[in-house]
Coordinates of N, CA, C and O in Angstrom, one line a residue:
M138 N 84.9 114.6 75.9 CA 86.0 113.6 76.1 C 86.4 113.2 74.7 O 85.6 112.8 73.8
T139 N 87.7 113.2 74.4 CA 88.2 112.8 73.1 C 88.3 111.3 73.0 O 88.2 110.6 74.0
L140 N 88.5 110.9 71.8 CA 88.5 109.4 71.6 C 89.7 108.8 72.2 O 89.7 107.7 72.7
S141 N 90.9 109.5 72.3 CA 92.1 108.9 72.9 C 91.9 108.8 74.4 O 92.4 107.8 75.0
K142 N 91.2 109.7 75.0 CA 91.0 109.6 76.5 C 90.0 108.4 76.8 O 90.2 107.7 77.8
I143 N 89.0 108.3 76.0 CA 88.1 107.1 76.2 C 88.9 105.8 76.0 O 88.7 104.9 76.8
S144 N 89.7 105.7 75.0 CA 90.4 104.5 74.7 C 91.4 104.3 75.8 O 91.6 103.1 76.3
Q145 N 92.1 105.3 76.3 CA 93.0 105.1 77.4 C 92.3 104.7 78.7 O 92.8 103.8 79.4
S146 N 91.1 105.2 79.0 CA 90.4 104.8 80.2 C 89.9 103.4 80.1 O 89.9 102.7 81.1
K147 N 89.5 103.0 78.9 CA 89.1 101.6 78.7 C 90.3 100.6 78.9 O 90.2 99.6 79.5
D148 N 91.5 101.0 78.4 CA 92.7 100.2 78.6 C 93.1 100.1 80.0 O 93.4 99.0 80.5
T149 N 93.0 101.2 80.8 CA 93.3 101.2 82.2 C 92.3 100.3 82.9 O 92.7 99.5 83.8
N150 N 91.0 100.5 82.6 CA 90.0 99.7 83.2 C 90.2 98.2 83.0 O 90.1 97.3 83.9
T151 N 90.6 97.8 81.7 CA 90.8 96.4 81.4 C 92.0 95.9 82.1 O 92.0 94.8 82.6
E152 N 93.0 96.7 82.3 CA 94.2 96.3 83.0 C 93.9 96.0 84.5 O 94.4 95.1 85.1
E153 N 93.1 96.9 85.1 CA 92.8 96.8 86.5 C 92.0 95.5 86.7 O 92.2 94.8 87.7
W154 N 91.0 95.2 85.8 CA 90.2 94.0 86.0 C 91.1 92.8 85.7 O 90.9 91.7 86.4
T155 N 92.0 92.9 84.8 CA 92.9 91.7 84.6 C 93.8 91.4 85.8 O 93.9 90.3 86.2
V156 N 94.3 92.5 86.5 CA 95.1 92.3 87.7 C 94.2 91.7 88.8 O 94.6 90.8 89.5
V157 N 93.0 92.2 88.9 CA 92.1 91.7 90.0 C 91.8 90.2 89.7 O 91.9 89.4 90.7
V158 N 91.5 89.8 88.5 CA 91.2 88.4 88.2 C 92.5 87.5 88.4 O 92.4 86.4 89.1
L159 N 93.6 88.0 88.0 CA 94.8 87.2 88.1 C 95.2 87.1 89.6 O 95.7 86.0 90.1
S160 N 95.0 88.2 90.4 CA 95.4 88.1 91.8 C 94.4 87.2 92.5 O 94.8 86.5 93.5
L161 N 93.1 87.2 92.1 CA 92.2 86.2 92.7 C 92.6 84.8 92.5 O 92.5 84.0 93.4
I162 N 93.0 84.5 91.2 CA 93.4 83.1 90.9 C 94.7 82.8 91.7 O 94.8 81.7 92.3
F163 N 95.6 83.7 91.8 CA 96.8 83.5 92.6 C 96.4 83.3 94.1 O 97.0 82.4 94.8
A164 N 95.5 84.0 94.6 CA 95.1 83.9 96.0 C 94.5 82.5 96.3 O 94.7 81.9 97.3
I165 N 93.6 82.1 95.3 CA 93.0 80.7 95.5 C 94.1 79.7 95.5 O 94.1 78.7 96.3
F166 N 95.1 79.8 94.6 CA 96.2 78.8 94.5 C 97.0 78.8 95.8 O 97.3 77.8 96.4
V167 N 97.4 80.0 96.3 CA 98.2 80.1 97.5 C 97.4 79.5 98.7 O 97.9 78.8 99.6
R168 N 96.1 79.8 98.8 CA 95.3 79.4 99.9 C 95.2 77.8 99.9 O 95.3 77.2 100.9
K169 N 95.0 77.3 98.7 CA 94.9 75.8 98.6 C 96.2 75.1 99.0 O 96.3 74.1 99.7
V170 N 97.3 75.7 98.5 CA 98.7 75.1 98.8 C 98.9 75.3 100.3 O 99.4 74.3 101.0
F171 N 98.6 76.4 100.9 CA 98.8 76.6 102.4 C 98.0 75.6 103.2 O 98.5 75.0 104.1
F172 N 96.7 75.5 102.9 CA 95.9 74.6 103.6 C 96.1 73.1 103.3 O 95.7 72.2 104.1
Y173 N 96.8 72.8 102.2 CA 97.2 71.4 102.0 C 98.3 71.0 103.0 O 98.3 69.9 103.5
F174 N 99.2 71.9 103.3 CA 100.3 71.6 104.2 C 99.9 71.8 105.7 O 100.4 71.2 106.6
V175 N 99.0 72.7 106.0 CA 98.6 73.0 107.3 C 97.1 72.7 107.4 O 96.2 73.3 106.8
N176 N 96.7 71.8 108.3 CA 95.3 71.3 108.4 C 94.6 72.2 109.5 O 94.3 71.7 110.5
I177 N 94.4 73.4 109.2 CA 93.7 74.3 110.1 C 92.5 74.8 109.3 O 92.6 75.3 108.2
D178 N 91.3 74.7 109.9 CA 90.1 75.1 109.2 C 89.6 76.4 109.9 O 88.8 76.4 110.8
S179 N 90.1 77.6 109.4 CA 89.7 78.8 110.0 C 89.3 79.8 109.0 O 90.0 80.0 108.0
V180 N 88.1 80.4 109.2 CA 87.6 81.4 108.2 C 88.5 82.6 108.2 O 88.8 83.2 107.2
V181 N 88.9 83.1 109.4 CA 89.7 84.3 109.5 C 91.1 84.1 108.8 O 91.5 84.9 108.1
L182 N 91.7 82.9 109.1 CA 93.0 82.6 108.4 C 92.8 82.5 106.9 O 93.6 83.0 106.2
N183 N 91.7 81.9 106.5 CA 91.4 81.8 105.1 C 91.3 83.1 104.4 O 91.9 83.4 103.4
F184 N 90.6 84.0 105.1 CA 90.4 85.4 104.6 C 91.7 86.2 104.5 O 92.0 86.8 103.6
A185 N 92.5 86.0 105.6 CA 93.7 86.8 105.7 C 94.7 86.3 104.6 O 95.4 87.1 104.0
I186 N 94.8 85.0 104.4 CA 95.7 84.5 103.4 C 95.3 85.0 102.0 O 96.1 85.3 101.2
G187 N 94.0 84.9 101.7 CA 93.5 85.4 100.4 C 93.7 86.8 100.2 O 94.2 87.2 99.1
I188 N 93.4 87.7 101.1 CA 93.7 89.1 100.9 C 95.2 89.4 100.8 O 95.6 90.2 100.0
T189 N 96.0 88.8 101.7 CA 97.4 89.1 101.6 C 98.0 88.6 100.3 O 98.8 89.4 99.7
S190 N 97.7 87.5 99.8 CA 98.2 87.0 98.6 C 97.8 87.9 97.4 O 98.5 88.1 96.4
M191 N 96.5 88.3 97.4 CA 96.1 89.3 96.3 C 96.8 90.6 96.4 O 97.2 91.1 95.4
W192 N 97.1 91.1 97.6 CA 97.8 92.3 97.8 C 99.3 92.1 97.3 O 99.8 93.0 96.5
I193 N 99.9 91.0 97.6 CA 101.3 90.8 97.2 C 101.3 90.6 95.6 O 102.2 91.2 95.0
F194 N 100.4 90.0 95.0 CA 100.4 89.8 93.6 C 100.2 91.1 92.9 O 100.9 91.4 91.9
S195 N 99.3 92.0 93.4 CA 99.1 93.3 92.7 C 100.3 94.2 92.8 O 100.6 94.9 91.9
I196 N 100.9 94.2 94.0 CA 102.1 95.1 94.2 C 103.2 94.6 93.3 O 103.9 95.4 92.6
T197 N 103.4 93.3 93.2 CA 104.5 92.7 92.4 C 104.2 93.0 90.9 O 105.1 93.3 90.2
Y198 N 103.0 92.9 90.5 CA 102.6 93.1 89.1 C 103.0 94.5 88.7 O 103.7 94.8 87.7
Y199 N 102.5 95.5 89.5 CA 102.8 96.9 89.1 C 104.3 97.3 89.2 O 104.8 98.1 88.4
Y200 N 105.0 96.7 90.2 CA 106.4 97.0 90.4 C 107.2 96.4 89.2 O 108.0 97.1 88.6
M201 N 106.9 95.2 88.8 CA 107.6 94.6 87.7 C 107.2 95.3 86.4 O 108.0 95.4 85.5
K202 N 106.0 95.8 86.2 CA 105.6 96.5 85.0 C 106.4 97.8 84.9 O 106.9 98.1 83.8
D203 N 106.5 98.5 86.0 CA 107.3 99.7 86.0 C 108.8 99.4 85.7 O 109.4 100.2 84.9
K204 N 109.4 98.4 86.3 CA 110.8 98.1 86.0 C 111.0 97.7 84.6 O 112.0 98.1 83.9
L205 N 110.0 96.9 84.0 CA 110.2 96.5 82.6 C 110.1 97.7 81.7 O 110.9 97.8 80.7
Q206 N 109.2 98.6 82.0 CA 109.1 99.8 81.1 C 110.3 100.7 81.2 O 110.8 101.2 80.2
Q207 N 110.9 100.8 82.4 CA 112.2 101.5 82.6 C 113.3 100.9 81.8 O 114.1 101.5 81.1
R208 N 113.4 99.5 81.8 CA 114.5 98.9 81.1 C 114.3 99.0 79.6 O 115.3 99.2 78.8
L209 N 113.1 98.9 79.1 CA 112.8 99.1 77.7 C 113.1 100.6 77.2 O 113.6 100.8 76.2
K210 N 112.8 101.5 78.1 CA 113.1 102.9 77.8 C 114.6 103.2 77.8 O 115.1 103.9 76.9
N211 N 115.4 102.5 78.7 CA 116.8 102.7 78.7 C 117.5 102.0 77.6 O 118.6 102.5 77.2
R212 N 116.9 101.0 77.0 CA 117.5 100.3 75.8 C 117.5 101.2 74.6 O 118.4 101.1 73.8
K213 N 116.5 102.0 74.5 CA 116.4 102.8 73.2 C 117.3 103.9 73.2 O 118.2 104.4 73.6

């Protein structure tokens, strides 16, 4: 394996972990806001809101990243 491939895989791995951590923080925030307004104590609902908000955050992150890269490429 060349040095550039190792560096690229480390960057990709770092980005994936960053997205996971940020989506987890976003999920905790969304869950707390949701349960602040709705007084339901359900483990299944808690789990569903957490997973859904993590999924939404990660999709939005990668979509916006691609859009930003396209705009920067079109500017040049």
